[in-house]
Coordinates of C-alpha atoms in Angstrom, one line a residue:
X1 CA 27.0 -6.3 1.5
X2 CA 24.6 -6.6 4.4
X3 CA 21.0 -6.3 3.2
X4 CA 18.7 -7.3 6.0
X5 CA 14.9 -6.9 6.3
X6 CA 13.2 -6.9 9.6
X7 CA 9.5 -7.2 9.8
X8 CA 7.6 -6.3 13.1
X9 CA 4.1 -7.8 13.0
X10 CA 1.2 -7.3 15.5
X11 CA -2.2 -5.9 16.0
X12 CA -3.1 -2.2 15.9
X13 CA -2.6 -0.8 19.4
X14 CA 0.2 -3.3 20.3
X15 CA 3.0 -0.8 19.5
X16 CA 4.1 -2.1 16.1
X17 CA 4.8 1.5 14.9
X18 CA 6.7 2.5 18.1
X19 CA 9.0 -0.6 17.9
X20 CA 9.6 0.1 14.2
X21 CA 10.2 3.9 14.6
X22 CA 12.6 3.5 17.5
X23 CA 14.6 0.7 15.7
X24 CA 14.7 2.8 12.5
X25 CA 16.1 5.8 14.3
X26 CA 18.6 3.6 16.2
X27 CA 19.9 1.9 13.0
X28 CA 20.1 5.3 11.3
X29 CA 22.1 6.7 14.2
X30 CA 24.3 3.7 14.0
X31 CA 25.4 4.8 10.5
X32 CA 23.3 2.6 8.3
X33 CA 20.7 3.4 5.6
X34 CA 17.2 2.4 6.6
X35 CA 14.1 2.1 4.4
X36 CA 11.0 1.6 6.5
X37 CA 7.4 1.1 5.2
X38 CA 4.2 0.1 6.9
X39 CA 1.1 -1.8 5.9
X40 CA -1.8 -1.4 8.2
X41 CA -5.6 -1.9 8.3
X42 CA -8.1 0.9 8.6
X43 CA -9.0 0.4 12.2
X44 CA -7.9 1.8 15.6
X45 CA -7.4 -1.6 17.3
X46 CA -7.2 -5.2 16.0
X47 CA -6.3 -6.5 12.5
X48 CA -2.8 -7.4 11.8
X49 CA -0.2 -4.8 10.7
X50 CA 3.4 -4.8 9.8
X51 CA 6.4 -2.4 10.0
X52 CA 9.2 -3.4 7.7
X53 CA 12.8 -2.1 7.9
X54 CA 15.4 -2.7 5.2
X55 CA 18.9 -2.1 6.5
X56 CA 22.0 -1.6 4.3
X57 CA 25.2 0.3 4.2
X58 CA 24.0 2.3 1.2
X59 CA 20.5 3.5 0.5
X60 CA 18.1 1.2 -1.4
X61 CA 14.8 3.0 -0.9
X62 CA 12.6 0.1 -2.1
X63 CA 10.5 -2.4 -0.2
X64 CA 10.8 -6.1 0.0
X65 CA 8.2 -8.6 1.3
X66 CA 10.6 -11.3 2.4
X67 CA 11.9 -11.1 6.0
X68 CA 15.3 -12.0 7.4
X69 CA 14.0 -11.4 10.9
X70 CA 10.3 -11.6 11.8
X71 CA 9.2 -10.4 15.2
X72 CA 5.6 -11.4 16.0
X73 CA 3.7 -9.8 18.8
X74 CA 0.8 -12.3 18.8
X75 CA -0.1 -15.6 17.2
X76 CA -2.3 -14.1 14.6
X77 CA 0.6 -11.9 13.4
X78 CA 2.6 -15.1 13.0
X79 CA -0.1 -17.0 11.1
X80 CA -0.5 -14.1 8.7
X81 CA 3.2 -13.4 8.1
X82 CA 5.0 -16.7 8.6
X83 CA 5.2 -17.1 4.8
X84 CA 7.3 -13.9 4.6
X85 CA 10.2 -15.4 6.6
X86 CA 13.1 -16.4 4.4
X87 CA 14.6 -19.9 4.8
X88 CA 17.3 -19.6 7.5
X89 CA 15.7 -16.5 8.9
X90 CA 15.0 -15.8 12.6
X91 CA 11.6 -15.8 14.2
X92 CA 11.3 -13.8 17.4
X93 CA 8.2 -14.5 19.4
X94 CA 6.8 -14.8 22.9
X95 CA 5.8 -18.4 22.2
X96 CA 7.3 -21.3 20.2
X97 CA 5.1 -20.9 17.1
X98 CA 7.6 -23.1 15.2
X99 CA 10.6 -25.3 16.2
X100 CA 13.3 -22.9 15.3
X101 CA 11.7 -19.8 16.9
X102 CA 13.8 -17.6 19.2
X103 CA 11.3 -17.5 22.1
X104 CA 11.5 -14.4 24.3
X105 CA 8.6 -13.7 26.7
X106 CA 9.1 -9.9 26.8
X107 CA 5.8 -9.3 28.6
X108 CA 6.7 -11.6 31.4
X109 CA 10.2 -10.3 31.5
X110 CA 8.9 -6.7 31.7
X111 CA 6.5 -7.5 34.5
X112 CA 8.9 -9.7 36.6
X113 CA 12.1 -7.6 36.1
X114 CA 10.8 -4.1 35.5
X115 CA 7.5 -4.2 37.3
X116 CA 5.4 -3.1 34.4
X117 CA 4.4 -4.8 31.1
X118 CA 4.5 -1.4 29.4
X119 CA 8.3 -1.9 28.9
X120 CA 7.7 -5.1 26.8
X121 CA 8.0 -3.3 23.5
X122 CA 11.3 -1.7 24.5
X123 CA 12.6 -5.2 25.4
X124 CA 11.6 -6.3 21.9
X125 CA 13.4 -3.3 20.3
X126 CA 16.5 -4.2 22.4
X127 CA 16.2 -7.8 21.3
X128 CA 16.2 -6.8 17.6
X129 CA 19.3 -4.6 18.1
X130 CA 21.0 -7.7 19.7
X131 CA 20.0 -10.0 16.8
X132 CA 21.3 -7.4 14.3
X133 CA 24.6 -7.2 16.2
X134 CA 24.4 -3.5 16.8
X135 CA 26.1 -1.6 19.6
X136 CA 23.8 -0.7 22.5
X137 CA 24.8 3.0 22.7
X138 CA 22.9 4.1 19.6
X139 CA 19.7 2.6 20.9
X140 CA 20.1 4.1 24.3
X141 CA 20.6 7.5 22.8
X142 CA 17.4 7.2 20.7
X143 CA 15.5 6.1 23.8
X144 CA 16.8 9.1 25.7
X145 CA 15.5 11.4 22.9
X146 CA 12.2 9.5 22.5
X147 CA 11.3 9.5 26.2
X148 CA 13.2 12.6 27.4
X149 CA 10.1 14.7 27.8
X150 CA 8.7 12.1 30.3
X151 CA 11.6 12.4 32.7
X152 CA 14.8 10.7 33.6
X153 CA 13.1 7.9 35.4
X154 CA 11.1 6.8 32.3
X155 CA 14.3 7.1 30.2
X156 CA 16.3 5.0 32.5
X157 CA 13.6 2.3 32.8
X158 CA 13.4 2.1 29.0
X159 CA 17.1 1.9 28.6
X160 CA 17.2 -0.9 31.2
X161 CA 14.5 -2.7 29.3
X162 CA 16.5 -2.3 26.0
X163 CA 19.6 -3.7 27.7
X164 CA 17.6 -6.7 29.0
X165 CA 16.2 -7.5 25.6
X166 CA 19.6 -6.9 23.9
X167 CA 21.5 -9.2 26.3
X168 CA 18.9 -12.0 26.1
X169 CA 19.0 -11.9 22.3
X170 CA 22.7 -11.8 22.1
X171 CA 22.9 -14.9 24.3
X172 CA 20.4 -16.7 22.2
X173 CA 22.1 -15.6 19.0
X174 CA 25.4 -17.3 19.6
X175 CA 26.4 -19.3 16.5
X176 CA 22.9 -18.7 15.1
X177 CA 22.5 -15.1 13.9
X178 CA 24.7 -14.2 10.9
X179 CA 24.3 -10.4 11.0
X180 CA 26.8 -7.8 12.2
X181 CA 26.2 -4.1 12.0
X182 CA 29.0 -2.4 13.9
X183 CA 28.8 1.4 14.2
X184 CA 29.7 3.2 11.1
X185 CA 30.8 6.8 10.5
X186 CA 28.0 7.7 8.1
X187 CA 24.8 9.7 8.4
X188 CA 21.5 9.9 6.6
X189 CA 18.3 12.0 6.7
X190 CA 15.5 9.6 7.7
X191 CA 12.4 11.3 6.2
X192 CA 8.9 10.5 4.9
X193 CA 7.2 11.9 1.9
X194 CA 4.6 13.6 4.2
X195 CA 7.6 15.5 5.8
X196 CA 9.4 16.3 2.6
X197 CA 6.4 17.7 0.8
X198 CA 5.6 20.4 3.3
X199 CA 9.2 21.2 3.8
X200 CA 9.4 21.8 0.0
X201 CA 6.3 24.0 0.2
X202 CA 7.9 26.1 2.9
X203 CA 11.1 26.4 0.8
X204 CA 8.9 27.5 -2.1
X205 CA 7.5 30.4 0.0
X206 CA 4.1 28.9 0.7
X207 CA 2.4 30.8 3.5
X208 CA -1.1 29.4 3.5
X209 CA -2.6 25.9 3.6
X210 CA -6.2 25.0 3.9
X211 CA -7.3 21.3 4.0
X212 CA -9.7 18.8 5.4
X213 CA -8.1 15.7 6.9
X214 CA -8.0 12.6 4.7
X215 CA -5.6 9.7 4.9
X216 CA -2.9 9.6 3.6
X217 CA -2.7 13.4 3.0
X218 CA -3.4 14.4 6.6
X219 CA 0.3 14.3 7.5
X220 CA 1.1 17.2 5.1
X221 CA -1.4 19.4 6.9
X222 CA -0.5 18.4 10.4
X223 CA 3.2 18.8 9.7
X224 CA 2.6 22.5 8.8
X225 CA 0.0 23.1 11.5
X226 CA 2.4 21.9 14.3
X227 CA 5.0 24.3 13.1
X228 CA 2.9 27.2 11.8
X229 CA 4.3 29.8 14.1
X230 CA 7.9 28.7 13.6
X231 CA 7.5 28.6 9.8
X232 CA 5.2 31.6 9.4
X233 CA 2.5 29.7 7.6
X234 CA -1.3 30.1 8.2
X235 CA -3.0 26.7 8.5
X236 CA -6.8 26.3 8.3
X237 CA -8.9 23.2 8.7
X238 CA -11.8 23.8 6.4
X239 CA -15.2 22.4 6.7
X240 CA -14.7 20.3 3.6
X241 CA -12.5 20.0 0.5
X242 CA -14.6 22.4 -1.6
X243 CA -14.0 25.1 1.0
X244 CA -10.3 24.2 1.3
X245 CA -9.4 24.7 -2.4
X246 CA -11.4 27.9 -2.6
X247 CA -9.8 29.3 0.5
X248 CA -6.4 28.5 -1.1
X249 CA -7.5 30.2 -4.3
X250 CA -8.6 33.3 -2.3
X251 CA -5.3 33.4 -0.5
X252 CA -3.4 33.1 -3.7
X253 CA -5.5 35.9 -5.4
X254 CA -4.6 38.1 -2.4
X255 CA -0.9 37.5 -3.0
X256 CA 0.4 34.6 -0.9
X257 CA 1.6 31.3 -2.2
X258 CA -1.1 28.8 -1.2
X259 CA -1.8 25.1 -1.3
X260 CA -4.2 22.4 -0.2
X261 CA -3.7 18.6 0.3
X262 CA -6.2 15.8 0.0
X263 CA -6.8 12.2 -1.2
X264 CA -9.1 10.4 -3.6
X265 CA -12.7 11.5 -2.6
X266 CA -11.5 14.9 -1.4
X267 CA -9.8 15.5 -4.7
X268 CA -13.0 14.7 -6.4
X269 CA -14.7 17.5 -4.5
X270 CA -12.0 19.9 -5.4
X271 CA -12.3 19.5 -9.1
X272 CA -14.6 22.5 -9.6
X273 CA -12.0 24.6 -7.8
X274 CA -9.4 23.4 -10.2
X275 CA -11.5 24.6 -13.1
X276 CA -12.0 27.9 -11.3
X277 CA -8.2 28.2 -11.1
X278 CA -7.9 27.6 -14.8
X279 CA -10.5 30.3 -15.7
X280 CA -9.5 33.0 -13.3
X281 CA -5.8 32.2 -13.8
X282 CA -5.0 32.2 -10.1
X283 CA -2.1 29.8 -9.2
X284 CA -2.7 27.0 -6.7
X285 CA -0.9 23.8 -5.7
X286 CA -2.8 20.7 -4.7
X287 CA -1.1 17.6 -3.2
X288 CA -3.1 14.5 -4.2
X289 CA -2.0 11.6 -2.0
X290 CA -3.4 8.5 -3.7
X291 CA -5.0 5.5 -2.0
X292 CA -7.0 2.6 -3.6
X293 CA -10.5 3.5 -4.6
X294 CA -13.2 4.0 -5.7
X295 CA -14.9 5.8 -2.9
X296 CA -13.4 5.0 0.5
X297 CA -11.7 2.0 -0.9
X298 CA -8.7 0.9 1.1
X299 CA -7.9 4.2 2.9
X300 CA -4.7 3.1 4.6
X301 CA -3.2 1.2 1.6
X302 CA -1.4 2.5 -1.5
X303 CA -2.1 2.8 -5.2
X304 CA -1.3 4.8 -8.3
X305 CA -4.9 4.8 -9.5
X306 CA -5.6 8.5 -9.9
X307 CA -3.2 9.5 -12.7
X308 CA -5.8 9.9 -15.5
X309 CA -8.2 11.5 -13.1
X310 CA -5.6 14.1 -12.2
X311 CA -4.7 14.8 -15.8
X312 CA -8.3 15.3 -16.8
X313 CA -9.6 16.9 -13.6
X314 CA -11.7 19.9 -14.3
X315 CA -14.4 20.9 -16.8
X316 CA -13.5 22.9 -19.8
X317 CA -10.2 23.2 -21.5
X318 CA -7.3 24.9 -19.7
X319 CA -3.7 24.3 -18.8
X320 CA -2.6 22.5 -15.7
X321 CA 0.5 20.6 -14.6
X322 CA 0.7 17.2 -13.0
X323 CA 3.9 16.1 -11.1
X324 CA 4.7 12.9 -9.3
X325 CA 7.8 12.8 -7.2
X326 CA 9.7 9.5 -6.8
X327 CA 11.0 9.9 -3.2
X328 CA 11.2 12.5 -0.4
X329 CA 14.2 14.3 -1.9
X330 CA 12.4 14.5 -5.2
X331 CA 9.2 15.6 -3.3
X332 CA 11.0 18.5 -1.7
X333 CA 12.3 19.8 -5.1
X334 CA 9.1 19.0 -6.9
X335 CA 7.1 21.1 -4.5
X336 CA 9.3 24.1 -5.1
X337 CA 8.9 23.5 -8.8
X338 CA 5.2 23.1 -8.5
X339 CA 4.8 26.6 -6.9
X340 CA 7.1 28.2 -9.4
X341 CA 5.2 26.6 -12.3
X342 CA 1.9 27.6 -10.8
X343 CA 3.0 31.2 -10.4
X344 CA 4.7 31.4 -13.8
X345 CA 1.8 30.0 -15.8
X346 CA -1.0 31.1 -13.4
X347 CA -2.4 27.6 -13.3
X348 CA -3.3 24.7 -10.9
X349 CA -0.4 22.3 -10.3
X350 CA -1.2 18.8 -8.9
X351 CA 1.5 17.0 -7.0
X352 CA 0.8 13.3 -6.9
X353 CA 1.9 11.4 -3.8
X354 CA 0.5 8.1 -2.5
X355 CA 0.3 6.2 0.8
X356 CA 3.6 4.4 0.2
X357 CA 5.5 7.6 -0.4
X358 CA 3.6 9.5 2.3
X359 CA 4.3 7.1 5.2
X360 CA 7.5 5.3 4.3
X361 CA 10.8 6.5 5.8
X362 CA 13.6 6.9 3.2
X363 CA 17.3 7.4 3.9
X364 CA 18.6 10.5 2.0
X365 CA 22.3 11.4 2.0
X366 CA 21.9 15.1 0.9
X367 CA 18.8 17.1 0.1
X368 CA 20.8 19.6 -2.0
X369 CA 18.4 22.3 -0.7
X370 CA 20.0 25.1 -2.7
X371 CA 19.1 23.4 -5.9
X372 CA 15.6 24.7 -5.7
X373 CA 14.6 28.3 -4.9
X374 CA 11.3 30.2 -5.1
X375 CA 11.0 32.4 -8.2
X376 CA 8.6 35.4 -8.5
X377 CA 6.6 36.0 -11.6
X378 CA 4.4 38.9 -10.4
X379 CA 4.4 42.0 -12.6
X380 CA 5.7 45.3 -11.3
X381 CA 2.8 47.7 -11.0
X382 CA 5.1 50.7 -11.3
X383 CA 6.0 49.8 -14.9
X384 CA 2.4 49.5 -16.1
X385 CA 0.7 52.6 -17.3
X386 CA -2.5 50.7 -17.9
X387 CA -3.4 47.2 -16.7
X388 CA -5.4 44.4 -18.3
X389 CA -5.6 41.4 -16.0
X390 CA -6.2 39.1 -18.9
X391 CA -4.2 40.8 -21.6
X392 CA -3.7 38.6 -24.7
X393 CA -0.1 37.7 -25.1
X394 CA 1.9 35.5 -27.5
X395 CA 2.6 32.8 -24.8
X396 CA -0.8 33.2 -23.2
X397 CA 0.6 34.5 -19.9
X398 CA -0.9 37.8 -18.8
X399 CA 0.8 40.2 -16.4
X400 CA -0.4 39.3 -12.9
X401 CA -0.7 41.9 -10.1
X402 CA -1.9 41.5 -6.5
X403 CA -4.8 43.7 -5.3
X404 CA -3.7 46.7 -3.2
X405 CA 0.0 46.7 -4.3
X406 CA -0.4 49.5 -6.8
X407 CA -3.0 51.8 -8.3
X408 CA -4.4 49.3 -10.8
X409 CA -7.7 47.5 -10.5
X410 CA -7.1 43.7 -10.2
X411 CA -10.1 41.7 -11.3
X412 CA -11.0 38.0 -11.4
X413 CA -14.0 36.5 -13.3
X414 CA -15.1 32.9 -13.5
X415 CA -17.4 33.8 -16.4
X416 CA -15.8 34.2 -19.8
X417 CA -14.3 37.6 -19.8
X418 CA -12.4 40.1 -21.9
X419 CA -8.9 41.4 -21.4
X420 CA -10.1 43.7 -18.6
X421 CA -11.9 40.9 -16.8
X422 CA -15.4 42.0 -17.8
X423 CA -18.0 39.4 -18.5
X424 CA -18.6 38.8 -22.2
X425 CA -20.6 36.8 -24.7
X426 CA -18.9 38.1 -27.7
X427 CA -18.8 34.7 -29.4
X428 CA -17.3 36.0 -32.6
X429 CA -14.1 37.5 -31.4
X430 CA -13.5 37.8 -27.6
X431 CA -14.5 34.3 -26.6
X432 CA -12.2 32.5 -29.2
X433 CA -9.5 34.9 -28.3
X434 CA -9.6 34.1 -24.6
X435 CA -9.9 30.3 -25.3
X436 CA -6.8 30.5 -27.5
X437 CA -4.9 32.6 -24.9
X438 CA -5.5 30.0 -22.2
X439 CA -4.6 27.1 -24.4
X440 CA -1.3 28.7 -25.7
X441 CA -0.1 28.4 -22.1
X442 CA -0.4 24.6 -22.4
X443 CA 2.0 24.6 -25.3
X444 CA 4.4 26.9 -23.6
X445 CA 4.2 24.8 -20.4
X446 CA 4.9 21.6 -22.4
X447 CA 8.3 23.1 -23.5
X448 CA 9.5 23.5 -19.9
X449 CA 8.3 20.2 -18.6
X450 CA 11.1 17.8 -17.7
X451 CA 11.6 14.6 -19.8
X452 CA 11.6 11.1 -18.5
X453 CA 14.6 9.9 -16.5
X454 CA 16.6 7.2 -18.3
X455 CA 18.3 4.4 -16.5
X456 CA 20.5 1.8 -18.2
X457 CA 18.7 2.2 -21.6
X458 CA 21.8 2.5 -23.8
X459 CA 22.0 -1.2 -24.7
X460 CA 18.5 -2.3 -23.4
X461 CA 16.2 -4.6 -25.3
X462 CA 13.4 -4.3 -22.7
X463 CA 12.3 -0.9 -21.3
X464 CA 10.2 -0.6 -18.2
X465 CA 8.2 2.6 -18.2
X466 CA 7.2 3.8 -14.7
X467 CA 6.2 6.9 -12.8
X468 CA 6.1 8.4 -9.3
X469 CA 7.0 6.4 -6.2
X470 CA 7.6 3.2 -8.2
X471 CA 11.1 4.3 -9.1
X472 CA 13.0 2.6 -6.3
X473 CA 11.5 -0.8 -6.9
X474 CA 11.9 -0.6 -10.7
X475 CA 15.6 0.4 -10.5
X476 CA 16.2 -2.6 -8.2
X477 CA 14.3 -4.9 -10.6
X478 CA 16.4 -3.6 -13.5
X479 CA 19.6 -4.2 -11.7
X480 CA 18.6 -7.8 -10.6
X481 CA 17.4 -8.7 -14.1
X482 CA 20.6 -7.4 -15.6
X483 CA 22.5 -9.8 -13.3
X484 CA 20.4 -12.6 -14.9
X485 CA 21.7 -11.5 -18.3
X486 CA 18.5 -9.7 -19.4
X487 CA 19.2 -6.3 -20.9
X488 CA 16.6 -4.2 -19.2
X489 CA 16.4 -0.4 -18.8
X490 CA 14.0 2.1 -17.4
X491 CA 12.2 5.3 -18.4
X492 CA 10.7 7.0 -15.4
X493 CA 8.3 10.0 -15.4
X494 CA 8.0 12.5 -12.5
X495 CA 6.4 15.2 -14.7
X496 CA 3.4 13.6 -16.3
X497 CA 1.3 16.5 -17.7
X498 CA 1.7 18.0 -20.2
X499 CA 4.1 15.3 -21.4
X500 CA 7.5 16.6 -22.6
X501 CA 8.7 15.1 -25.9
X502 CA 10.5 11.8 -25.5
X503 CA 12.5 9.6 -28.0
X504 CA 11.8 6.0 -27.3
X505 CA 14.6 3.6 -28.3
X506 CA 13.9 1.8 -31.5
X507 CA 13.5 -2.0 -31.7
X508 CA 12.9 -2.5 -28.0
X509 CA 10.0 -4.1 -26.1
X510 CA 8.2 -1.6 -24.0
X511 CA 6.5 -2.4 -20.7
X512 CA 4.7 -0.3 -18.1
X513 CA 5.2 -0.9 -14.4
X514 CA 2.4 0.6 -12.4
X515 CA 0.6 0.4 -9.1
X516 CA -2.8 0.3 -10.7
X517 CA -5.0 -2.2 -12.6
X518 CA -5.5 -0.5 -15.9
X519 CA -2.0 0.7 -17.0
X520 CA -2.8 4.4 -16.8
X521 CA 0.6 5.6 -17.8
X522 CA 0.5 3.3 -20.8
X523 CA -2.8 5.0 -21.9
X524 CA -1.2 8.4 -21.5
X525 CA 1.9 7.5 -23.5
X526 CA -0.2 5.8 -26.2
X527 CA -2.3 8.9 -26.5
X528 CA 0.6 11.3 -26.5
X529 CA 3.1 9.4 -28.7
X530 CA 1.2 6.6 -30.5
X531 CA 3.3 3.9 -29.1
X532 CA 2.3 0.3 -28.2
X533 CA 3.5 -1.9 -25.3
X534 CA 4.6 -5.5 -25.2
X535 CA 3.1 -6.0 -21.7
X536 CA 2.1 -4.4 -18.4
X537 CA 3.4 -5.2 -14.9
X538 CA 0.6 -4.0 -12.7
X539 CA -0.2 -4.3 -9.0
X540 CA -3.6 -3.2 -7.5
X541 CA -4.0 -5.1 -4.2
X542 CA -3.1 -2.1 -2.0
X543 CA 0.5 -3.1 -1.5
X544 CA 3.5 -1.3 -3.1
X545 CA 5.5 -2.6 -6.0
X546 CA 8.6 -4.5 -5.1
X547 CA 11.6 -5.6 -7.2
X548 CA 10.7 -9.3 -6.6
X549 CA 7.1 -8.7 -7.7
X550 CA 8.3 -7.0 -10.9
X551 CA 10.8 -9.7 -11.7
X552 CA 8.3 -12.5 -11.1
X553 CA 5.6 -10.8 -13.3
X554 CA 8.2 -10.2 -16.0
X555 CA 9.2 -13.8 -16.2
X556 CA 5.6 -15.0 -16.2
X557 CA 4.8 -12.9 -19.2
X558 CA 7.9 -13.4 -21.5

């Protein structure tokens, strides 16, 4: 099976993302599964960034660091990334950085044959299509869509540039390039986490989002803002994250499904609002897109370093849920589930993403949209003769009404209150009663949380425990280690708090595989189930976990 990784490397501002995006769309239109991820520095210009594409017939939505084809837009990009090129791989560059480089002066070609250097990047895309052995039509169709708004002259010039790069590369590739990707009759959705999360929110019936831009969560907010009229959703850029979560709570109290989205430091500012949600029992959904911290940290890199922070966010004791989708399809369905859980239990629900999930492009064969639907848990005001907003119930869930949709008074109180919502300091009876009511929701919530996903655990002697966006890399590592004769399996969590009961296989060695430095999932599982681990495979340098990284770390520790 063809499994080819292309790495485009260059400085910020040189068009790395444009080359990668156009090629990804062209390969997808050609009938192949693409997984694309970026690593970039936190600056507008300069630095050295990469855009990596993994091309296969069937989806393998996991990154690799090694490159079969490395395209470098400048010498610095080559010096930083030369070590990623596999033995026998192809280096495409404007200059002969090494003896076996395929030299293609695309800037000179663009100026001499098309009159403008602006077409150099399209020549480079065409060259990559030629090296891959693709057919030209798919790339030309993508260029037509990409530049269609700029007029036919621009489209034709770019198509001409692509043909120029394609022909030059094909000529240079004779008896050298081993890849062949003829057009296939297959199709995939090419989607990022920051597209799937808001699509899931809309599917769930969300009609309000307030947020303050913060990488990598900004994409969730801008996706909805650009389509607010089409989707019927109100979008507000708040003055800060404190305002954003409180606006969302206000909208939710008024009766619409509401959310906010943020990252590390912004989530820290929202914590008081999370407690407010727990006390007033107003549902809210918060997307927490992780990046390495503390403080500003590495704002454009990835991490899974906020798990315990999310689980323990908020002062006082109250129920909340923490979900962590594994890929965009999962993100879509988890957002619907997040809104349904928030409404059903009248709690805050935190959906944990990260820069890797937010910005990477995954190939999805079918979203199975009908699998998830919004569910309403509002009480019917017509069936209530008298209404107590915080009525004590066996499962801790009180009937919830929306102000103005009936004759009943709907209250909310952030102070301790009685069943009617009136402030109280009756420490002997009412306060313990309300504390118990709120905490009973936690036990009820635990019973509906989904257990961990099991993969190849039946005969496993080693179990990798992972969570969130690490799933693709861990699955690939399990499959590779199995081929080496090592009986490995995986338990993967996408619903992390409260933890559903789990039966760990007996007599196996347990490992956690996490994108953080302190094994936070291990701490959570140790606390919840009293288990111990044989080792931890951790990565905390701002890059995502890869199967190769996991395999290497495993072998180093056994």
